[in-house]
Every structure is written in C-alpha cells, then in structure tokens.
Amino acid sequence: MNKAEQPFWVIVNKEIRDHVCSWRFIILLVIITLTCMGALYTSLTSMREAIKSGNAEDTFFFLKLFTVSDGTLPSFVLFINFLGPLLGIALGFDAMNSEQNKGTLCRILSQPIHRDCMINAKFLAALIIITIMLFVLGFLVMGAGLIAIGIPPTPEEFGRIIFFLILSIFYVGLWLNMAILFSLCFRQTATSALASIAVWLFFSVFYTMIVNWIARMFMPSEMMHPYYAIGYQRIVWGIMSFNPCELFNQATSVLLMPSIRSLGPLMMEQVQGAIPSPLPLGQSLLVIWPQLTGLIAVTILCFAFSYVIFMRREIRPR
C-alpha cells in the first residue's frame, strides 16, 4: 500500500470502530432491525394466505416480501424509506463539529495528513457501515422468506433486489452527506442534528401536503381540454419529484413491482395497444434512470459543498 494512503485507511478503520461501538448506532440498529422484522412478518402472513388461496404462481411472487403488508405494519420498502434517513443522519450529524469542539481535528491535521483525507474518510466509513447494514437486512429478509414460503427467487427477482439495495445505499448516503454538511455549517452538534431532522421531516411529511394543497388551489376545471389537464398533472408530478423521498419511492416501486411500466401521467393514446406484461430488469432500470440520477446528483452536490467548506475552514483554536 502507498504510504500516502495509509493515514486515510487508518482514519476509516478508526471511524468504523467508533460508530459500531457507540450506543447511538446500537440503539438505531436494534430499532431498524425490529421494524424490518415486523414488516417481514406481516408480508409473510399475507403471502401464506396467497399460497393457501392458490395464487403463489404469480410472476415475481418473491418480490412481495419487500412490498406486501397485511395492514398492521408498513412494508419493508416503506420502513427503509422512513427510517433510512435517520440512519444517515445519526452517522453524520456530528462528523466534523464534534472533532473541532473536542480539539482533536487540529491535532490530527497537524500530522502529515492531507486535509481532504479527514472528510473523505468520515464519509467512506459511514457509507461502508450503511452498505453492510442494508445488505445484511436485505439478505436476512430473503433468507427468512425462502425458509418460510419455500419458493426461491428467480435470477430476475434476485437482480431486482440487489439493485433495490444499491438504490437504498444511495438514498441513505444522500442524508448522510446532508448531515455532514450541517455538521460543518453549525458548530453545535445539537443544532446540526435538529437541522437535519427538520429537513427530513419537511420532505417526509410536509412537502407532499404543501404541494397537494397548492395544486388543489390551481386545479383546472373539468371542462378544460385533456391535453391541458395532463400538462397540469405533469407539472405537479415534476414538483413532487424534487422530494428525495418521492424519488426513492418511485424508483423502488418500478424495481420491486415489474408490472409498473411507466411513471407520471400518460395520455390514453400513449397506453393504447400496450401489452400488459411485466418489464424486464433492463427496461425497469431505464424507467427509473432519471430518479436514480437525481439521487446521485443531490448526493454529490451535498458532498461537494461539504468538501469546499471544510477545505476553506479555519480549524485552529481561537
């Protein structure tokens, strides 16, 4: 290994140890695991009823482990959509300001270590933990489902689940980068945590409510031409797509429900003559490519802002 790379991986290993051994991570891991197991139980209950009724031969039956619920608890996908941001925020809200408040940041960077190694190692260590955690939960759900229903996933289903887990990593990584950005913008860790949670609550709860309320105010009359009505719906749908939670929901819906062939409002002429069959994996990835690109772009943008702020920051104690 190159000597210049050794400090970087030392910091990565140290950050991974600190995260894994912290009570904050352990408590959050227990919460996410219990909720996901509860979602798995509800989906298995619904799938057993489908097997008894003779509907187990449906195409992509194994994917219902992640999307189906009996109504008592949300599905596995909804839990990841709701609790995934909390995981990213918990790993990043005190990434930089805690080091500066303790005075350790100045001591570390006084050594022969490049300044960007610090922020890069913080992000990579948290991303490694997120990747391992999501893949372990995903394979745990697949293993439990395989034991419970006795129906193995097809290669198509397995590929869709893998891409869903990769998409979830990008989604949680977006909130991780946002939390790291707030840890650089605010000196107090409590302030950065509250700011991150406030943004998460706004996009998770209030953004959709505000957009729907404004959309109802400007809703066109029923006598309007269908083309104008479709244009209005496309504008509303485009505004909703600025929500990262909505982007993740749209992408996972297409990945885990292959019967969805398109996103957004369509005219009758566009769906006329379409064959009602599930899309192959490649076509589903083409459908969600704008959503995936949007999530990656926002993630890179947040990290770029954090990188620039940290590289220009004065870290010496006043």
GROMACS .gro file of C-alpha atoms in nm:
model
  318
    1MET     CA    1   0.000   0.000   0.000
    2ASN     CA    2   0.117   0.350  -0.083
    3LYS     CA    3   0.240   0.539   0.224
    4ALA     CA    4   0.019   0.836   0.133
    5GLU     CA    5  -0.289   0.613   0.154
    6GLN     CA    6  -0.210   0.463   0.495
    7PRO     CA    7  -0.339   0.757   0.708
    8PHE     CA    8  -0.664   0.756   0.510
    9TRP     CA    9  -0.740   0.390   0.587
   10VAL     CA   10  -0.629   0.433   0.948
   11ILE     CA   11  -0.889   0.707   0.988
   12VAL     CA   12  -1.152   0.492   0.810
   13ASN     CA   13  -1.089   0.198   1.043
   14LYS     CA   14  -1.099   0.425   1.347
   15GLU     CA   15  -1.431   0.581   1.237
   16ILE     CA   16  -1.587   0.239   1.172
   17ARG     CA   17  -1.485   0.122   1.521
   18ASP     CA   18  -1.624   0.438   1.680
   19HIS     CA   19  -1.958   0.401   1.500
   20VAL     CA   20  -2.002   0.031   1.568
   21CYS     CA   21  -1.912   0.060   1.936
   22SER     CA   22  -2.133   0.363   2.004
   23TRP     CA   23  -2.464   0.326   2.185
   24ARG     CA   24  -2.626   0.553   1.928
   25PHE     CA   25  -2.557   0.309   1.646
   26ILE     CA   26  -2.652   0.005   1.853
   27ILE     CA   27  -2.989   0.155   1.951
   28LEU     CA   28  -3.063   0.261   1.593
   29LEU     CA   29  -2.961  -0.082   1.463
   30VAL     CA   30  -3.198  -0.255   1.706
   31ILE     CA   31  -3.485  -0.024   1.607
   32ILE     CA   32  -3.436  -0.073   1.234
   33THR     CA   33  -3.390  -0.450   1.271
   34LEU     CA   34  -3.704  -0.492   1.482
   35THR     CA   35  -3.917  -0.281   1.250
   36CYS     CA   36  -3.789  -0.464   0.942
   37MET     CA   37  -3.857  -0.800   1.105
   38GLY     CA   38  -4.207  -0.679   1.188
   39ALA     CA   39  -4.257  -0.580   0.824
   40LEU     CA   40  -4.127  -0.923   0.718
   41TYR     CA   41  -4.375  -1.095   0.948
   42THR     CA   42  -4.670  -0.902   0.803
   43SER     CA   43  -4.560  -0.974   0.446
   44LEU     CA   44  -4.516  -1.345   0.523
   45THR     CA   45  -4.866  -1.353   0.672
   46SER     CA   46  -5.012  -1.206   0.355
   47MET     CA   47  -4.808  -1.439   0.133
   48ARG     CA   48  -4.914  -1.750   0.325
   49GLU     CA   49  -5.276  -1.653   0.263
   50ALA     CA   50  -5.196  -1.612  -0.106
   51ILE     CA   51  -5.036  -1.957  -0.112
   52LYS     CA   52  -5.341  -2.113   0.054
   53SER     CA   53  -5.569  -1.947  -0.199
   54GLY     CA   54  -5.362  -2.082  -0.488
   55ASN     CA   55  -5.212  -1.751  -0.608
   56ALA     CA   56  -4.850  -1.844  -0.541
   57GLU     CA   57  -4.780  -1.899  -0.909
   58ASP     CA   58  -4.794  -1.526  -0.982
   59THR     CA   59  -4.492  -1.379  -1.158
   60PHE     CA   60  -4.233  -1.223  -0.926
   61PHE     CA   61  -4.402  -1.365  -0.618
   62PHE     CA   62  -4.079  -1.346  -0.413
   63LEU     CA   63  -4.061  -0.966  -0.453
   64LYS     CA   64  -4.378  -0.932  -0.248
   65LEU     CA   65  -4.165  -0.996   0.061
   66PHE     CA   66  -4.048  -0.635   0.029
   67THR     CA   67  -4.371  -0.467  -0.083
   68VAL     CA   68  -4.674  -0.652   0.064
   69SER     CA   69  -4.826  -0.584   0.406
   70ASP     CA   70  -5.137  -0.704   0.587
   71GLY     CA   71  -5.223  -0.353   0.705
   72THR     CA   72  -5.092  -0.375   1.062
   73LEU     CA   73  -4.741  -0.254   0.976
   74PRO     CA   74  -4.593  -0.088   0.665
   75SER     CA   75  -4.391  -0.293   0.419
   76PHE     CA   76  -4.011  -0.333   0.424
   77VAL     CA   77  -3.972  -0.071   0.150
   78LEU     CA   78  -4.171   0.189   0.345
   79PHE     CA   79  -3.963   0.126   0.656
   80ILE     CA   80  -3.641   0.181   0.460
   81ASN     CA   81  -3.792   0.495   0.307
   82PHE     CA   82  -3.882   0.631   0.652
   83LEU     CA   83  -3.601   0.503   0.878
   84GLY     CA   84  -3.315   0.506   0.627
   85PRO     CA   85  -3.266   0.884   0.655
   86LEU     CA   86  -3.242   0.851   1.034
   87LEU     CA   87  -2.951   0.610   0.989
   88GLY     CA   88  -2.766   0.853   0.763
   89ILE     CA   89  -2.836   1.149   0.992
   90ALA     CA   90  -2.724   0.957   1.302
   91LEU     CA   91  -2.391   0.871   1.140
   92GLY     CA   92  -2.315   1.219   1.008
   93PHE     CA   93  -2.468   1.497   1.216
   94ASP     CA   94  -2.159   1.527   1.443
   95ALA     CA   95  -1.898   1.411   1.196
   96MET     CA   96  -1.694   1.733   1.188
   97ASN     CA   97  -1.817   1.973   1.456
   98SER     CA   98  -1.761   1.721   1.738
   99GLU     CA   99  -1.397   1.681   1.632
  100GLN     CA  100  -1.350   2.057   1.624
  101ASN     CA  101  -1.521   2.113   1.960
  102LYS     CA  102  -1.301   1.849   2.124
  103GLY     CA  103  -0.987   1.997   1.969
  104THR     CA  104  -0.891   1.667   1.805
  105LEU     CA  105  -0.935   1.798   1.450
  106CYS     CA  106  -0.645   2.042   1.481
  107ARG     CA  107  -0.425   1.773   1.638
  108ILE     CA  108  -0.498   1.519   1.364
  109LEU     CA  109  -0.435   1.762   1.081
  110SER     CA  110  -0.111   1.881   1.244
  111GLN     CA  111   0.027   1.540   1.146
  112PRO     CA  112   0.146   1.470   0.788
  113ILE     CA  113  -0.212   1.403   0.672
  114HIS     CA  114  -0.388   1.570   0.383
  115ARG     CA  115  -0.687   1.773   0.496
  116ASP     CA  116  -0.927   1.608   0.250
  117CYS     CA  117  -0.839   1.265   0.396
  118MET     CA  118  -1.041   1.358   0.704
  119ILE     CA  119  -1.373   1.433   0.538
  120ASN     CA  120  -1.331   1.157   0.279
  121ALA     CA  121  -1.259   0.901   0.549
  122LYS     CA  122  -1.560   1.018   0.755
  123PHE     CA  123  -1.792   0.973   0.458
  124LEU     CA  124  -1.645   0.642   0.343
  125ALA     CA  125  -1.654   0.485   0.690
  126ALA     CA  126  -2.021   0.575   0.739
  127LEU     CA  127  -2.104   0.457   0.386
  128ILE     CA  128  -1.937   0.121   0.449
  129ILE     CA  129  -2.148   0.072   0.762
  130ILE     CA  130  -2.466   0.168   0.573
  131THR     CA  131  -2.382  -0.072   0.289
  132ILE     CA  132  -2.313  -0.366   0.520
  133MET     CA  133  -2.624  -0.297   0.729
  134LEU     CA  134  -2.862  -0.271   0.432
  135PHE     CA  135  -2.723  -0.578   0.257
  136VAL     CA  136  -2.740  -0.781   0.579
  137LEU     CA  137  -3.104  -0.678   0.632
  138GLY     CA  138  -3.190  -0.747   0.268
  139PHE     CA  139  -3.034  -1.093   0.265
  140LEU     CA  140  -3.188  -1.167   0.605
  141VAL     CA  141  -3.532  -1.092   0.461
  142MET     CA  142  -3.460  -1.310   0.156
  143GLY     CA  143  -3.334  -1.598   0.372
  144ALA     CA  144  -3.628  -1.581   0.611
  145GLY     CA  145  -3.870  -1.565   0.318
  146LEU     CA  146  -3.705  -1.861   0.148
  147ILE     CA  147  -3.735  -2.070   0.465
  148ALA     CA  148  -4.093  -1.960   0.534
  149ILE     CA  149  -4.254  -1.994   0.190
  150GLY     CA  150  -4.015  -2.241   0.026
  151ILE     CA  151  -4.014  -2.054  -0.308
  152PRO     CA  152  -3.664  -1.947  -0.421
  153PRO     CA  153  -3.616  -1.619  -0.606
  154THR     CA  154  -3.556  -1.628  -0.980
  155PRO     CA  155  -3.241  -1.463  -1.121
  156GLU     CA  156  -3.462  -1.172  -1.233
  157GLU     CA  157  -3.600  -1.126  -0.882
  158PHE     CA  158  -3.257  -1.155  -0.723
  159GLY     CA  159  -3.120  -0.890  -0.958
  160ARG     CA  160  -3.407  -0.656  -0.876
  161ILE     CA  161  -3.348  -0.698  -0.503
  162ILE     CA  162  -2.976  -0.626  -0.544
  163PHE     CA  163  -3.048  -0.309  -0.740
  164PHE     CA  164  -3.304  -0.209  -0.476
  165LEU     CA  165  -3.039  -0.242  -0.203
  166ILE     CA  166  -2.791  -0.038  -0.410
  167LEU     CA  167  -3.056   0.228  -0.461
  168SER     CA  168  -3.120   0.230  -0.086
  169ILE     CA  169  -2.749   0.290  -0.024
  170PHE     CA  170  -2.757   0.598  -0.250
  171TYR     CA  171  -3.072   0.718  -0.074
  172VAL     CA  172  -2.929   0.684   0.278
  173GLY     CA  173  -2.597   0.825   0.154
  174LEU     CA  174  -2.780   1.140   0.044
  175TRP     CA  175  -2.900   1.203   0.400
  176LEU     CA  176  -2.554   1.116   0.534
  177ASN     CA  177  -2.395   1.385   0.315
  178MET     CA  178  -2.662   1.635   0.416
  179ALA     CA  179  -2.591   1.563   0.784
  180ILE     CA  180  -2.216   1.605   0.727
  181LEU     CA  181  -2.288   1.937   0.554
  182PHE     CA  182  -2.488   2.059   0.854
  183SER     CA  183  -2.210   1.943   1.088
  184LEU     CA  184  -1.985   2.188   0.904
  185CYS     CA  185  -2.240   2.469   0.892
  186PHE     CA  186  -2.320   2.458   1.265
  187ARG     CA  187  -2.068   2.442   1.546
  188GLN     CA  188  -2.301   2.274   1.799
  189THR     CA  189  -2.389   1.909   1.737
  190ALA     CA  190  -2.742   1.954   1.874
  191THR     CA  191  -2.810   2.228   1.619
  192SER     CA  192  -2.682   2.020   1.328
  193ALA     CA  193  -2.890   1.722   1.442
  194LEU     CA  194  -3.206   1.931   1.472
  195ALA     CA  195  -3.147   2.092   1.132
  196SER     CA  196  -3.101   1.751   0.967
  197ILE     CA  197  -3.413   1.610   1.133
  198ALA     CA  198  -3.611   1.921   1.037
  199VAL     CA  199  -3.519   1.879   0.668
  200TRP     CA  200  -3.605   1.507   0.686
  201LEU     CA  201  -3.945   1.579   0.843
  202PHE     CA  202  -4.016   1.851   0.587
  203PHE     CA  203  -3.957   1.620   0.290
  204SER     CA  204  -4.113   1.314   0.456
  205VAL     CA  205  -4.434   1.475   0.583
  206PHE     CA  206  -4.491   1.837   0.491
  207TYR     CA  207  -4.360   1.866   0.134
  208THR     CA  208  -4.631   1.643  -0.014
  209MET     CA  209  -4.900   1.817   0.191
  210ILE     CA  210  -4.790   2.163   0.075
  211VAL     CA  211  -4.767   2.062  -0.292
  212ASN     CA  212  -5.111   1.895  -0.285
  213TRP     CA  213  -5.262   2.199  -0.112
  214ILE     CA  214  -5.120   2.439  -0.372
  215ALA     CA  215  -5.219   2.201  -0.655
  216ARG     CA  216  -5.581   2.200  -0.537
  217MET     CA  217  -5.584   2.580  -0.540
  218PHE     CA  218  -5.482   2.592  -0.907
  219MET     CA  219  -5.665   2.281  -1.020
  220PRO     CA  220  -5.814   2.335  -1.370
  221SER     CA  221  -6.183   2.300  -1.435
  222GLU     CA  222  -6.333   1.976  -1.562
  223MET     CA  223  -6.422   2.146  -1.892
  224MET     CA  224  -6.056   2.204  -1.976
  225HIS     CA  225  -5.905   2.020  -2.272
  226PRO     CA  226  -5.743   1.685  -2.169
  227TYR     CA  227  -5.404   1.796  -2.302
  228TYR     CA  228  -5.400   2.094  -2.065
  229ALA     CA  229  -5.511   1.871  -1.776
  230ILE     CA  230  -5.229   1.627  -1.850
  231GLY     CA  231  -4.984   1.918  -1.866
  232TYR     CA  232  -5.105   2.037  -1.527
  233GLN     CA  233  -5.059   1.689  -1.380
  234ARG     CA  234  -4.710   1.668  -1.525
  235ILE     CA  235  -4.616   2.000  -1.363
  236VAL     CA  236  -4.742   1.878  -1.025
  237TRP     CA  237  -4.562   1.546  -1.070
  238GLY     CA  238  -4.242   1.729  -1.164
  239ILE     CA  239  -4.260   1.944  -0.850
  240MET     CA  240  -4.317   1.632  -0.640
  241SER     CA  241  -4.003   1.482  -0.794
  242PHE     CA  242  -3.789   1.741  -0.614
  243ASN     CA  243  -3.856   1.540  -0.298
  244PRO     CA  244  -3.580   1.277  -0.240
  245CYS     CA  245  -3.830   1.055  -0.057
  246GLU     CA  246  -4.061   1.064  -0.359
  247LEU     CA  247  -3.774   0.984  -0.596
  248PHE     CA  248  -3.683   0.682  -0.386
  249ASN     CA  249  -4.046   0.571  -0.367
  250GLN     CA  250  -4.090   0.596  -0.745
  251ALA     CA  251  -3.770   0.406  -0.819
  252THR     CA  252  -3.838   0.125  -0.571
  253SER     CA  253  -4.194   0.088  -0.699
  254VAL     CA  254  -4.069   0.021  -1.052
  255LEU     CA  255  -3.788  -0.209  -0.933
  256LEU     CA  256  -3.996  -0.426  -0.700
  257MET     CA  257  -4.323  -0.417  -0.895
  258PRO     CA  258  -4.235  -0.503  -1.257
  259SER     CA  259  -4.598  -0.455  -1.364
  260ILE     CA  260  -4.540  -0.076  -1.341
  261ARG     CA  261  -4.434   0.021  -1.691
  262SER     CA  262  -4.403   0.399  -1.661
  263LEU     CA  263  -4.404   0.690  -1.417
  264GLY     CA  264  -4.602   1.010  -1.434
  265PRO     CA  265  -4.931   1.095  -1.607
  266LEU     CA  266  -4.995   0.949  -1.953
  267MET     CA  267  -5.247   1.012  -2.230
  268MET     CA  268  -5.480   0.737  -2.349
  269GLU     CA  269  -5.302   0.740  -2.686
  270GLN     CA  270  -4.975   0.655  -2.512
  271VAL     CA  271  -5.110   0.344  -2.338
  272GLN     CA  272  -5.331   0.223  -2.621
  273GLY     CA  273  -5.203  -0.103  -2.763
  274ALA     CA  274  -4.951  -0.161  -2.481
  275ILE     CA  275  -4.906  -0.527  -2.388
  276PRO     CA  276  -4.999  -0.582  -2.019
  277SER     CA  277  -4.683  -0.772  -1.924
  278PRO     CA  278  -4.407  -0.706  -1.667
  279LEU     CA  279  -4.100  -0.519  -1.778
  280PRO     CA  280  -3.760  -0.692  -1.783
  281LEU     CA  281  -3.497  -0.566  -1.544
  282GLY     CA  282  -3.311  -0.365  -1.807
  283GLN     CA  283  -3.624  -0.176  -1.911
  284SER     CA  284  -3.716  -0.107  -1.547
  285LEU     CA  285  -3.371   0.044  -1.492
  286LEU     CA  286  -3.424   0.269  -1.793
  287VAL     CA  287  -3.757   0.386  -1.648
  288ILE     CA  288  -3.602   0.480  -1.311
  289TRP     CA  289  -3.281   0.623  -1.459
  290PRO     CA  290  -3.393   0.988  -1.402
  291GLN     CA  291  -3.480   0.914  -1.037
  292LEU     CA  292  -3.150   0.735  -0.978
  293THR     CA  293  -2.956   1.013  -1.149
  294GLY     CA  294  -3.136   1.272  -0.935
  295LEU     CA  295  -3.050   1.095  -0.609
  296ILE     CA  296  -2.685   1.056  -0.709
  297ALA     CA  297  -2.664   1.420  -0.825
  298VAL     CA  298  -2.802   1.558  -0.496
  299THR     CA  299  -2.567   1.330  -0.301
  300ILE     CA  300  -2.264   1.452  -0.496
  301LEU     CA  301  -2.380   1.813  -0.462
  302CYS     CA  302  -2.409   1.789  -0.083
  303PHE     CA  303  -2.067   1.626  -0.059
  304ALA     CA  304  -1.914   1.891  -0.288
  305PHE     CA  305  -2.050   2.171  -0.066
  306SER     CA  306  -1.916   1.993   0.243
  307TYR     CA  307  -1.577   1.940   0.079
  308VAL     CA  308  -1.539   2.307  -0.023
  309ILE     CA  309  -1.649   2.437   0.319
  310PHE     CA  310  -1.412   2.204   0.504
  311MET     CA  311  -1.112   2.277   0.281
  312ARG     CA  312  -1.155   2.653   0.336
  313ARG     CA  313  -1.236   2.639   0.708
  314GLU     CA  314  -1.002   2.769   0.975
  315ILE     CA  315  -0.954   2.481   1.218
  316ARG     CA  316  -0.707   2.635   1.459
  317PRO     CA  317  -0.850   2.721   1.802
  318ARG     CA  318  -0.930   3.085   1.859
   0.00000   0.00000   0.00000
